[in-house]
Short mmCIF file of C-alpha atoms and ligand atoms in Angstrom, two decimals:
data_model
loop_
_atom_site.label_atom_id
_atom_site.label_comp_id
_atom_site.label_asym_id
_atom_site.label_seq_id
_atom_site.Cartn_x
_atom_site.Cartn_y
_atom_site.Cartn_z
CA UNK A 1 -51.43 -57.14 47.48
CA UNK A 2 -54.30 -54.88 46.43
CA UNK A 3 -54.54 -53.40 42.92
CA UNK A 4 -54.09 -49.81 44.10
CA UNK A 5 -50.75 -50.72 45.64
CA UNK A 6 -49.63 -52.63 42.56
CA UNK A 7 -50.45 -49.76 40.21
CA UNK A 8 -48.67 -47.34 42.51
CA UNK A 9 -45.59 -49.62 42.58
CA UNK A 10 -45.63 -50.02 38.80
CA UNK A 11 -45.76 -46.23 38.27
CA UNK A 12 -42.92 -45.75 40.66
CA UNK A 13 -40.89 -48.47 38.91
CA UNK A 14 -41.67 -46.99 35.50
CA UNK A 15 -40.34 -43.63 36.68
CA UNK A 16 -36.93 -45.22 37.42
CA UNK A 17 -36.47 -45.41 33.58
CA UNK A 18 -35.38 -49.05 33.87
CA UNK A 19 -38.09 -50.46 31.58
CA UNK A 20 -37.09 -48.17 28.74
CA UNK A 21 -33.75 -49.52 27.60
CA UNK A 22 -33.86 -51.84 24.60
CA UNK A 23 -31.60 -54.37 26.40
CA UNK A 24 -34.03 -54.54 29.33
CA UNK A 25 -37.06 -55.00 27.06
CA UNK A 26 -35.36 -57.76 25.07
CA UNK A 27 -34.24 -59.53 28.26
CA UNK A 28 -37.87 -59.55 29.53
CA UNK A 29 -39.11 -60.93 26.23
CA UNK A 30 -36.48 -63.70 26.32
CA UNK A 31 -37.46 -64.44 29.91
CA UNK A 32 -41.14 -64.67 29.04
CA UNK A 33 -40.31 -67.00 26.18
CA UNK A 34 -38.31 -69.35 28.44
CA UNK A 35 -41.05 -69.36 31.07
CA UNK A 36 -43.67 -70.22 28.47
CA UNK A 37 -41.61 -73.07 27.08
CA UNK A 38 -40.73 -74.41 30.57
CA UNK A 39 -44.43 -74.44 31.57
CA UNK A 40 -45.83 -75.59 28.26
CA UNK A 41 -47.16 -78.93 29.55
CA UNK A 42 -48.95 -77.38 32.52
CA UNK A 43 -50.42 -74.63 30.34
CA UNK A 44 -51.63 -77.11 27.69
CA UNK A 45 -53.32 -79.20 30.44
CA UNK A 46 -55.04 -76.11 31.81
CA UNK A 47 -56.60 -75.18 28.46
CA UNK A 48 -57.59 -78.83 27.88
CA UNK A 49 -59.40 -78.71 31.21
CA UNK A 50 -61.15 -75.44 30.38
CA UNK A 51 -62.70 -76.45 27.06
CA UNK A 52 -60.99 -79.51 25.70
CA UNK A 53 -58.65 -77.69 23.36
CA UNK A 54 -56.21 -80.10 21.65
CA UNK A 55 -52.43 -79.72 21.84
CA UNK A 56 -52.37 -79.10 18.08
CA UNK A 57 -54.86 -76.23 18.27
CA UNK A 58 -53.22 -74.84 21.40
CA UNK A 59 -49.90 -74.68 19.63
CA UNK A 60 -51.35 -73.43 16.30
CA UNK A 61 -53.65 -70.73 17.72
CA UNK A 62 -52.15 -69.75 21.06
CA UNK A 63 -48.48 -70.59 21.66
CA UNK A 64 -47.22 -70.12 18.08
CA UNK A 65 -48.78 -66.62 18.03
CA UNK A 66 -47.14 -65.54 21.28
CA UNK A 67 -43.76 -67.02 20.36
CA UNK A 68 -43.94 -65.47 16.92
CA UNK A 69 -44.74 -62.06 18.48
CA UNK A 70 -41.79 -62.36 20.86
CA UNK A 71 -39.52 -63.33 17.97
CA UNK A 72 -40.80 -60.41 15.90
CA UNK A 73 -39.99 -57.87 18.59
CA UNK A 74 -36.62 -59.40 19.43
CA UNK A 75 -35.72 -59.00 15.78
CA UNK A 76 -37.31 -55.61 15.09
CA UNK A 77 -37.32 -53.79 18.39
CA UNK A 78 -34.23 -51.68 17.79
CA UNK A 79 -35.66 -50.40 14.48
CA UNK A 80 -39.12 -49.82 15.91
CA UNK A 81 -37.83 -47.83 18.92
CA UNK A 82 -35.39 -45.77 16.87
CA UNK A 83 -36.54 -42.13 16.40
CA UNK A 84 -38.01 -41.82 12.91
CA UNK A 85 -36.75 -38.94 10.91
CA UNK A 86 -39.39 -36.99 8.96
CA UNK A 87 -39.56 -33.94 6.65
CA UNK A 88 -39.05 -30.45 8.06
CA UNK A 89 -41.08 -27.77 6.31
CA UNK A 90 -39.56 -24.58 4.95
CA UNK A 91 -40.70 -22.29 7.76
CA UNK A 92 -38.96 -24.51 10.34
CA UNK A 93 -35.53 -24.35 8.72
CA UNK A 94 -32.87 -24.69 9.85
CA UNK A 95 -34.08 -27.73 11.74
CA UNK A 96 -34.70 -31.47 11.77
CA UNK A 97 -37.86 -33.31 12.74
CA UNK A 98 -38.14 -36.69 14.41
CA UNK A 99 -40.86 -38.89 15.92
CA UNK A 100 -39.86 -40.60 19.18
CA UNK A 101 -41.79 -43.70 20.27
CA UNK A 102 -42.20 -43.20 23.98
CA UNK A 103 -43.54 -45.87 26.37
CA UNK A 104 -46.81 -44.83 27.95
CA UNK A 105 -46.28 -46.08 31.48
CA UNK A 106 -48.54 -48.49 33.40
CA UNK A 107 -50.88 -50.39 31.01
CA UNK A 108 -53.91 -52.52 31.77
CA UNK A 109 -54.79 -55.46 29.53
CA UNK A 110 -58.13 -57.27 29.92
CA UNK A 111 -58.40 -60.58 28.10
CA UNK A 112 -61.23 -62.73 26.71
CA UNK A 113 -61.62 -66.48 27.33
CA UNK A 114 -61.87 -67.87 23.82
CA UNK A 115 -58.15 -67.79 22.99
CA UNK A 116 -57.12 -67.25 26.63
CA UNK A 117 -53.31 -67.33 26.19
CA UNK A 118 -53.04 -65.56 22.88
CA UNK A 119 -55.53 -62.73 23.61
CA UNK A 120 -53.94 -62.04 27.01
CA UNK A 121 -50.27 -62.52 26.39
CA UNK A 122 -49.85 -61.15 22.84
CA UNK A 123 -50.85 -57.66 24.00
CA UNK A 124 -48.57 -58.11 26.99
CA UNK A 125 -45.68 -58.89 24.69
CA UNK A 126 -46.40 -55.71 22.69
CA UNK A 127 -46.70 -53.65 25.88
CA UNK A 128 -43.35 -54.94 27.22
CA UNK A 129 -41.69 -54.45 23.82
CA UNK A 130 -42.80 -50.81 23.89
CA UNK A 131 -41.20 -50.34 27.30
CA UNK A 132 -44.19 -50.27 29.64
CA UNK A 133 -45.12 -51.94 32.92
CA UNK A 134 -48.28 -54.01 32.73
CA UNK A 135 -51.23 -55.45 34.70
CA UNK A 136 -53.03 -58.29 32.94
CA UNK A 137 -56.55 -59.36 33.92
CA UNK A 138 -57.33 -62.56 32.00
CA UNK A 139 -60.93 -63.84 31.68
CA UNK A 140 -62.19 -65.75 34.70
CA UNK A 141 -64.44 -67.82 32.42
CA UNK A 142 -61.39 -69.91 31.34
CA UNK A 143 -60.43 -70.38 34.96
CA UNK A 144 -57.62 -72.93 34.64
CA UNK A 145 -55.73 -70.92 32.05
CA UNK A 146 -56.20 -67.78 34.12
CA UNK A 147 -54.61 -69.55 37.09
CA UNK A 148 -51.84 -70.95 34.93
CA UNK A 149 -50.93 -67.48 33.71
CA UNK A 150 -51.13 -66.11 37.26
CA UNK A 151 -48.69 -68.78 38.38
CA UNK A 152 -46.10 -68.44 35.66
CA UNK A 153 -46.10 -64.61 35.59
CA UNK A 154 -46.48 -63.76 39.29
CA UNK A 155 -43.87 -66.37 40.34
CA UNK A 156 -41.32 -65.13 37.84
CA UNK A 157 -41.81 -61.39 37.38
CA UNK A 158 -41.84 -58.70 40.07
CA UNK A 159 -45.35 -57.19 40.49
CA UNK A 160 -43.87 -53.70 40.07
CA UNK A 161 -43.16 -54.63 36.43
CA UNK A 162 -45.65 -57.29 35.32
CA UNK A 163 -48.59 -58.60 37.32
CA UNK A 164 -51.57 -60.88 36.73
CA UNK A 165 -54.71 -59.81 38.51
CA UNK A 166 -57.45 -62.46 38.72
CA UNK A 167 -61.18 -62.25 39.20
CA UNK A 168 -64.45 -61.48 37.46
CA UNK A 169 -66.77 -58.52 37.13
CA UNK A 170 -66.38 -57.26 40.70
CA UNK A 171 -62.59 -57.33 40.65
CA UNK A 172 -62.36 -55.84 37.11
CA UNK A 173 -64.70 -53.02 38.20
CA UNK A 174 -62.27 -52.19 41.01
CA UNK A 175 -59.26 -52.40 38.70
CA UNK A 176 -60.93 -50.04 36.23
CA UNK A 177 -61.10 -47.35 38.94
CA UNK A 178 -57.32 -46.99 38.84
CA UNK A 179 -55.67 -44.47 36.54
CA UNK A 180 -53.74 -46.38 33.88
CA UNK A 181 -51.81 -44.91 30.99
CA UNK A 182 -53.49 -47.23 28.49
CA UNK A 183 -56.23 -49.83 28.59
CA UNK A 184 -56.34 -52.64 26.05
CA UNK A 185 -59.56 -54.59 26.17
CA UNK A 186 -60.62 -57.70 24.28
CA UNK A 187 -64.19 -58.88 24.69
CA UNK A 188 -67.83 -58.14 23.92
CA UNK A 189 -69.16 -54.83 22.67
CA UNK A 190 -71.34 -54.55 25.78
CA UNK A 191 -68.43 -54.80 28.23
CA UNK A 192 -66.31 -52.66 25.85
CA UNK A 193 -68.73 -49.82 26.52
CA UNK A 194 -68.33 -50.27 30.32
CA UNK A 195 -64.51 -50.21 29.95
CA UNK A 196 -64.64 -47.14 27.71
CA UNK A 197 -66.82 -45.28 30.22
CA UNK A 198 -64.51 -46.14 33.14
CA UNK A 199 -61.48 -45.07 31.13
CA UNK A 200 -63.06 -41.77 30.16
CA UNK A 201 -63.20 -40.77 33.86
CA UNK A 202 -59.40 -40.74 33.87
CA UNK A 203 -58.98 -39.68 30.26
CA UNK A 204 -57.15 -42.97 29.68
CA UNK A 205 -56.69 -43.94 26.03
CA UNK A 206 -58.20 -47.31 25.12
CA UNK A 207 -58.02 -49.93 22.46
CA UNK A 208 -61.19 -51.97 22.18
CA UNK A 209 -60.95 -55.33 20.40
CA UNK A 210 -64.59 -56.36 20.17
CA UNK A 211 -66.77 -58.76 18.16
CA UNK A 212 -69.78 -58.80 15.85
CA UNK A 213 -71.37 -60.89 13.13
CA UNK A 214 -68.69 -61.49 10.49
CA UNK A 215 -70.24 -62.35 7.10
CA UNK A 216 -68.93 -64.55 4.28
CA UNK A 217 -70.20 -64.00 0.74
CA UNK A 218 -69.91 -66.89 -1.69
CA UNK A 219 -70.65 -65.87 -5.26
CA UNK A 220 -71.09 -68.05 -8.37
CA UNK A 221 -67.58 -66.94 -9.40
CA UNK A 222 -66.01 -68.66 -6.37
CA UNK A 223 -63.88 -71.77 -6.36
CA UNK A 224 -66.54 -73.62 -4.34
CA UNK A 225 -64.37 -76.48 -3.20
CA UNK A 226 -61.68 -74.21 -1.72
CA UNK A 227 -64.37 -71.94 -0.25
CA UNK A 228 -66.07 -74.83 1.52
CA UNK A 229 -62.81 -76.29 2.86
CA UNK A 230 -61.53 -72.99 4.21
CA UNK A 231 -64.88 -71.89 5.65
CA UNK A 232 -65.42 -75.21 7.44
CA UNK A 233 -61.96 -75.02 9.01
CA UNK A 234 -62.35 -71.35 10.05
CA UNK A 235 -65.86 -71.74 11.37
CA UNK A 236 -65.41 -74.91 13.43
CA UNK A 237 -61.93 -74.18 14.71
CA UNK A 238 -62.32 -73.74 18.51
CA UNK A 239 -65.92 -74.88 17.97
CA UNK A 240 -66.79 -71.54 16.42
CA UNK A 241 -65.71 -69.63 19.52
CA UNK A 242 -63.50 -67.30 17.48
CA UNK A 243 -63.99 -63.54 17.18
CA UNK A 244 -63.16 -63.56 13.45
CA UNK A 245 -64.98 -66.83 12.65
CA UNK A 246 -67.45 -66.67 9.77
CA UNK A 247 -70.74 -65.93 11.58
CA UNK A 248 -73.06 -66.51 8.61
CA UNK A 249 -72.81 -67.16 4.85
CA UNK A 250 -74.56 -65.34 2.07
CA UNK A 251 -74.49 -67.76 -0.88
CA UNK A 252 -75.57 -67.22 -4.49
CA UNK A 253 -78.73 -69.28 -5.13
CA UNK A 254 -77.25 -70.73 -8.33
CA UNK A 255 -74.46 -72.52 -6.50
CA UNK A 256 -76.05 -73.09 -3.09
CA UNK A 257 -76.91 -76.73 -3.58
CA UNK A 258 -73.42 -77.70 -4.72
CA UNK A 259 -71.87 -75.56 -2.00
CA UNK A 260 -73.91 -77.23 0.77
CA UNK A 261 -72.76 -80.64 -0.40
CA UNK A 262 -69.15 -79.50 -0.20
CA UNK A 263 -69.62 -78.03 3.30
CA UNK A 264 -71.00 -81.33 4.50
CA UNK A 265 -68.18 -83.25 2.78
CA UNK A 266 -65.49 -81.25 4.61
CA UNK A 267 -67.24 -81.38 8.00
CA UNK A 268 -67.29 -85.18 7.67
CA UNK A 269 -63.71 -85.32 6.47
CA UNK A 270 -62.46 -83.22 9.42
CA UNK A 271 -64.07 -85.64 11.93
CA UNK A 272 -65.73 -83.27 14.40
CA UNK A 273 -67.29 -86.26 16.23
CA UNK A 274 -68.54 -86.35 19.87
CA UNK A 275 -65.57 -88.46 20.93
CA UNK A 276 -62.96 -86.48 18.94
CA UNK A 277 -60.10 -85.20 21.14
CA UNK A 278 -59.38 -82.63 18.40
CA UNK A 279 -62.70 -80.80 18.42
CA UNK A 280 -62.98 -78.11 21.11
CA UNK A 281 -65.93 -78.08 23.53
CA UNK A 282 -68.22 -75.20 24.47
CA UNK A 283 -66.70 -73.17 27.29
CA UNK A 284 -69.54 -73.58 29.82
CA UNK A 285 -73.14 -74.59 30.46
CA UNK A 286 -74.44 -71.01 30.00
CA UNK A 287 -73.03 -70.72 26.51
CA UNK A 288 -74.06 -74.30 25.66
CA UNK A 289 -77.70 -73.52 26.53
CA UNK A 290 -77.56 -70.17 24.71
CA UNK A 291 -76.32 -71.91 21.53
CA UNK A 292 -78.82 -74.76 21.73
CA UNK A 293 -81.62 -72.19 21.66
CA UNK A 294 -80.21 -70.75 18.41
CA UNK A 295 -80.64 -74.05 16.55
CA UNK A 296 -83.92 -74.00 14.66
CA UNK A 297 -84.51 -77.72 14.04
CA UNK A 298 -86.75 -77.01 11.03
CA UNK A 299 -83.80 -75.40 9.25
CA UNK A 300 -81.05 -77.95 9.92
CA UNK A 301 -79.42 -79.35 6.79
CA UNK A 302 -76.50 -80.86 8.73
CA UNK A 303 -75.74 -81.63 12.39
CA UNK A 304 -77.83 -80.47 15.29
CA UNK A 305 -76.64 -83.11 17.77
CA UNK A 306 -75.67 -81.86 21.23
CA UNK A 307 -74.36 -83.58 24.39
CA UNK A 308 -74.82 -81.60 27.59
CA UNK A 309 -72.47 -83.75 29.73
CA UNK A 310 -69.47 -83.15 27.48
CA UNK A 311 -70.61 -79.72 26.22
CA UNK A 312 -70.38 -80.99 22.66
CA UNK A 313 -72.25 -79.25 19.86
CA UNK A 314 -71.99 -80.86 16.45
CA UNK A 315 -71.12 -78.56 13.56
CA UNK A 316 -74.56 -77.47 12.46
CA UNK A 317 -75.65 -75.91 9.18
CA UNK A 318 -78.97 -74.08 8.96
CA UNK A 319 -80.43 -73.05 5.59
CA UNK A 320 -83.23 -70.80 4.33
CA UNK A 321 -82.25 -68.54 7.23
CA UNK A 322 -83.79 -65.05 7.44
CA UNK A 323 -82.69 -61.97 9.41
CA UNK A 324 -85.77 -62.40 11.63
CA UNK A 325 -84.42 -65.74 12.93
CA UNK A 326 -82.92 -65.87 16.46
CA UNK A 327 -79.56 -67.00 15.07
CA UNK A 328 -79.21 -63.70 13.15
CA UNK A 329 -79.98 -61.49 16.12
CA UNK A 330 -76.66 -61.87 17.97
CA UNK A 331 -73.05 -62.90 17.42
CA UNK A 332 -73.25 -66.73 17.36
CA UNK A 333 -69.82 -67.55 18.86
CA UNK A 334 -70.35 -71.30 18.43
CA UNK A 335 -70.46 -74.08 15.81
CA UNK A 336 -73.75 -73.06 14.12
CA UNK A 337 -73.49 -71.85 10.53
CA UNK A 338 -76.56 -70.18 9.02
CA UNK A 339 -76.84 -69.88 5.25
CA UNK A 340 -78.79 -67.09 3.61
CA UNK A 341 -79.17 -67.09 -0.13
CA UNK A 342 -79.18 -64.29 -2.68
CA UNK A 343 -79.69 -63.66 -6.33
CA UNK A 344 -78.53 -60.07 -6.42
CA UNK A 345 -74.93 -59.50 -5.29
CA UNK A 346 -75.20 -55.75 -4.96
CA UNK A 347 -78.29 -55.98 -2.79
CA UNK A 348 -76.40 -58.25 -0.40
CA UNK A 349 -73.64 -55.67 -0.07
CA UNK A 350 -76.25 -53.05 0.83
CA UNK A 351 -77.85 -55.34 3.43
CA UNK A 352 -74.51 -56.08 5.09
CA UNK A 353 -73.50 -52.41 4.94
CA UNK A 354 -76.73 -51.50 6.78
CA UNK A 355 -75.80 -53.65 9.80
CA UNK A 356 -73.27 -52.85 12.55
CA UNK A 357 -69.72 -52.87 11.22
CA UNK A 358 -68.29 -56.41 11.80
CA UNK A 359 -64.79 -57.31 12.99
CA UNK A 360 -64.24 -59.30 9.78
CA UNK A 361 -65.78 -59.97 6.42
CA UNK A 362 -64.87 -62.42 3.69
CA UNK A 363 -65.69 -62.96 0.05
CA UNK A 364 -65.10 -66.03 -2.10
CA UNK A 365 -65.04 -64.89 -5.70
CA UNK A 366 -62.51 -64.85 -8.52
CA UNK A 367 -64.27 -61.91 -10.13
CA UNK A 368 -62.27 -58.71 -9.55
CA UNK A 369 -65.27 -56.44 -9.92
CA UNK A 370 -67.09 -58.33 -7.16
CA UNK A 371 -63.96 -58.21 -4.99
CA UNK A 372 -63.67 -54.41 -5.52
CA UNK A 373 -67.33 -53.76 -4.72
CA UNK A 374 -67.03 -55.87 -1.55
CA UNK A 375 -64.04 -53.80 -0.43
CA UNK A 376 -65.45 -50.41 -1.28
CA UNK A 377 -69.06 -50.83 -0.07
CA UNK A 378 -68.73 -52.65 3.27
CA UNK A 379 -66.84 -51.31 6.25
CA UNK A 380 -65.28 -53.92 8.56
CA UNK A 381 -62.18 -54.34 10.70
CA UNK A 382 -60.24 -56.62 8.31
CA UNK A 383 -60.71 -59.78 6.35
CA UNK A 384 -59.82 -61.93 3.39
CA UNK A 385 -60.59 -62.47 -0.26
CA UNK A 386 -60.84 -66.23 -0.88
CA UNK A 387 -59.98 -67.19 2.66
CA UNK A 388 -61.24 -66.72 6.26
CA UNK A 389 -59.54 -65.93 9.60
CA UNK A 390 -55.98 -66.10 8.28
CA UNK A 391 -55.50 -62.30 7.94
CA UNK A 392 -54.91 -62.13 11.69
CA UNK A 393 -51.96 -64.45 11.45
CA UNK A 394 -49.99 -61.92 9.33
CA UNK A 395 -48.00 -59.71 11.68
CA UNK A 396 -47.58 -57.19 8.92
CA UNK A 397 -51.31 -56.38 8.90
CA UNK A 398 -52.95 -54.34 11.67
CA UNK A 399 -55.59 -56.33 13.55
CA UNK A 400 -58.60 -54.50 14.98
CA UNK A 401 -62.19 -53.49 14.50
CA UNK A 402 -64.18 -50.47 13.37
CA UNK A 403 -67.43 -49.04 14.70
CA UNK A 404 -69.15 -51.55 16.95
CA UNK A 405 -66.35 -54.08 16.55
CA UNK A 406 -63.91 -51.71 18.27
CA UNK A 407 -61.09 -49.34 17.52
CA UNK A 408 -57.30 -49.34 17.60
CA UNK A 409 -55.21 -52.22 16.35
CA UNK A 410 -52.24 -54.40 17.21
CA UNK A 411 -49.88 -57.16 15.98
CA UNK A 412 -46.29 -56.50 14.83
CA UNK A 413 -45.44 -52.80 14.37
CA UNK A 414 -49.11 -51.88 15.14
CA UNK A 415 -48.83 -53.52 18.58
CA UNK A 416 -45.70 -51.54 19.30
CA UNK A 417 -47.40 -48.32 18.24
CA UNK A 418 -50.52 -49.18 20.28
CA UNK A 419 -48.48 -49.11 23.48
CA UNK A 420 -46.35 -46.07 22.56
CA UNK A 421 -46.83 -42.37 22.37
CA UNK A 422 -45.51 -40.80 19.18
CA UNK A 423 -43.70 -37.78 20.53
CA UNK A 424 -43.07 -35.17 17.85
CA UNK A 425 -39.81 -33.23 18.15
CA UNK A 426 -38.51 -30.32 16.10
CA UNK A 427 -34.84 -29.60 16.75
CA UNK A 428 -33.63 -26.19 15.63
CA UNK A 429 -30.19 -24.85 14.90
CA UNK A 430 -29.25 -21.81 16.96
CA UNK A 431 -27.90 -19.89 14.01
CA UNK A 432 -29.43 -18.38 10.87
CA UNK A 433 -32.51 -16.92 12.61
CA UNK A 434 -34.80 -15.11 10.10
CA UNK A 435 -36.78 -12.19 11.65
CA UNK A 436 -39.93 -13.04 9.80
CA UNK A 437 -42.13 -14.21 12.71
CA UNK A 438 -41.12 -11.42 15.08
CA UNK A 439 -42.86 -8.08 15.49
CA UNK A 440 -43.01 -5.43 14.32
CA UNK A 441 -45.05 -6.98 11.48
CA UNK A 442 -44.66 -5.38 8.03
CA UNK A 443 -46.18 -5.84 4.60
CA UNK A 444 -42.92 -7.36 3.34
CA UNK A 445 -42.95 -9.88 6.21
CA UNK A 446 -46.56 -10.80 5.36
CA UNK A 447 -45.59 -11.39 1.74
CA UNK A 448 -42.83 -13.79 2.78
CA UNK A 449 -45.12 -15.46 5.34
CA UNK A 450 -47.59 -16.31 2.57
CA UNK A 451 -44.81 -17.88 0.54
CA UNK A 452 -43.16 -19.86 3.33
CA UNK A 453 -45.93 -20.92 5.73
P1 NAD B 501 -66.65 -60.38 27.88
O1 NAD B 501 -66.85 -59.00 27.36
O2 NAD B 501 -67.77 -61.04 28.60
O3 NAD B 501 -65.41 -60.49 28.86
C1 NAD B 501 -64.14 -59.91 28.55
C2 NAD B 501 -63.41 -59.50 29.79
O4 NAD B 501 -64.19 -58.46 30.44
C3 NAD B 501 -63.19 -60.57 30.84
O5 NAD B 501 -61.90 -60.50 31.32
C4 NAD B 501 -64.23 -60.28 31.91
O6 NAD B 501 -63.78 -60.62 33.21
C5 NAD B 501 -64.36 -58.76 31.83
N1 NAD B 501 -65.73 -58.34 32.18
C6 NAD B 501 -66.90 -58.99 31.98
N2 NAD B 501 -67.93 -58.25 32.41
C7 NAD B 501 -67.42 -57.12 32.94
C8 NAD B 501 -67.95 -55.94 33.54
N3 NAD B 501 -69.29 -55.81 33.73
N4 NAD B 501 -67.14 -54.98 33.97
C9 NAD B 501 -65.79 -55.08 33.76
N5 NAD B 501 -65.20 -56.18 33.19
C10 NAD B 501 -66.01 -57.16 32.76
O7 NAD B 501 -66.20 -61.23 26.58
P2 NAD B 501 -65.89 -62.78 26.44
O8 NAD B 501 -67.14 -63.56 26.65
O9 NAD B 501 -64.72 -63.12 27.26
O10 NAD B 501 -65.45 -62.88 24.90
C11 NAD B 501 -66.40 -62.98 23.87
C12 NAD B 501 -66.51 -61.69 23.10
O11 NAD B 501 -65.28 -61.13 22.83
C13 NAD B 501 -67.15 -61.89 21.72
O12 NAD B 501 -67.99 -60.82 21.43
C14 NAD B 501 -65.96 -61.90 20.80
O13 NAD B 501 -66.24 -61.55 19.46
C15 NAD B 501 -65.09 -60.90 21.44
N6 NAD B 501 -63.70 -61.14 21.06
C16 NAD B 501 -63.05 -60.20 20.33
C17 NAD B 501 -61.75 -60.42 19.95
C18 NAD B 501 -60.93 -59.42 19.13
O14 NAD B 501 -59.77 -59.62 19.03
N7 NAD B 501 -61.56 -58.43 18.58
C19 NAD B 501 -61.10 -61.57 20.37
C20 NAD B 501 -61.81 -62.49 21.15
C21 NAD B 501 -63.09 -62.26 21.49
#
């Protein structure tokens, strides 16, 4: 069935009011959960085929997120959907004011390939929880996972409620011609602009979850051992193909030598070897070749080995890196970690602040003044002090970018709000009507108006 027909059917179905009841929404979430668990083996195999992602990582970074989201909404949906009472100002007495979270209608979600299940299905869970119908277009780059999602969703849900559309640029361009009530896009800044433009034609509100170069600052006041361990994990998880992965490190010159030794120690300890079934591969030949070109062999202090046949790139550390180097010109999105050094902390903040606003930023320092300056001087989507990546695993924090890394946010309550309209309602009593606002206007009325309004 063509996309135009599906969107039409979803709008018609939405207008029946069926998707709005809390019982209906919870039943769909329960159903999705059962389907995911029933098809777990097939879905794990698909992601393994796409880029060698281990069962451990698939559970930790894909399934557990979606299941946690479903659990969160099953538990909190009634509270989230309940009209929220707010203050009524004096001039609106006698009345009460409430905010109603209203489902938007037919939503489009476009996913990225790097966490193909999580980045596609977590927004779907939020959209369903908020009472919408939904079309999901996963990334065609992770083809097997796209087909796995198509199978489990399209076989089990009616297309008038939830539908997976497959395809690449051509198909997505067609889909974007439709008038949706919300578009939620995860992907690159370049494609984000295309989506934003297409949405503007229909005045469709969008959420753009984009990328960027996420910095890590390591100062001499850091616990170096913890910093190295956490950075190595966060950088080489998914072979660096993570939107919030540390892109580069700014390290204080005084501690750089010790820190490099610790980075190497943890890379060795975590066994990211060519034959490791636990280390994810690069998604395709195009990205492999792009990443190979970013490795400046004169600057390697660790790694640099690559195997084309298995799309393996060894965790690679580059040092003495400058902003003029190719690796600093684009988001790396792979297992290459450039180190830049500094001797003036405040200068580093200024340099980072002069670049495009990243999706994440991190600082390792136990000095509160440094932490405060980092927070106040650099704008970024979200991040951590003394950790990397983990902020996005807390459902009680909004997850999203700012500036070039996108706008809007989701996860937990923020996901529910992302797919809802906050309808503002003032309810007035039909007694006790003061004549103040009605003509004829008098000086006495003006006096009261100035007091009350
Ligand atoms: P991408 O922008 O190439 O593709 C994303 C989606 O857009 C895919 O579904 C693709 O089919 C579609 N698409 C591609 N070209 C299109 C076009 N011309 N017109 C319409 N649709 C098009 O991104 P990607 O390679 O899948 O993901 C990598 C990027 O996404 C990185 O920049 C990364 O930082 C970012 N990312 C951000 C987040 C986040 O949560 N903020 C998460 C993951 C990835």
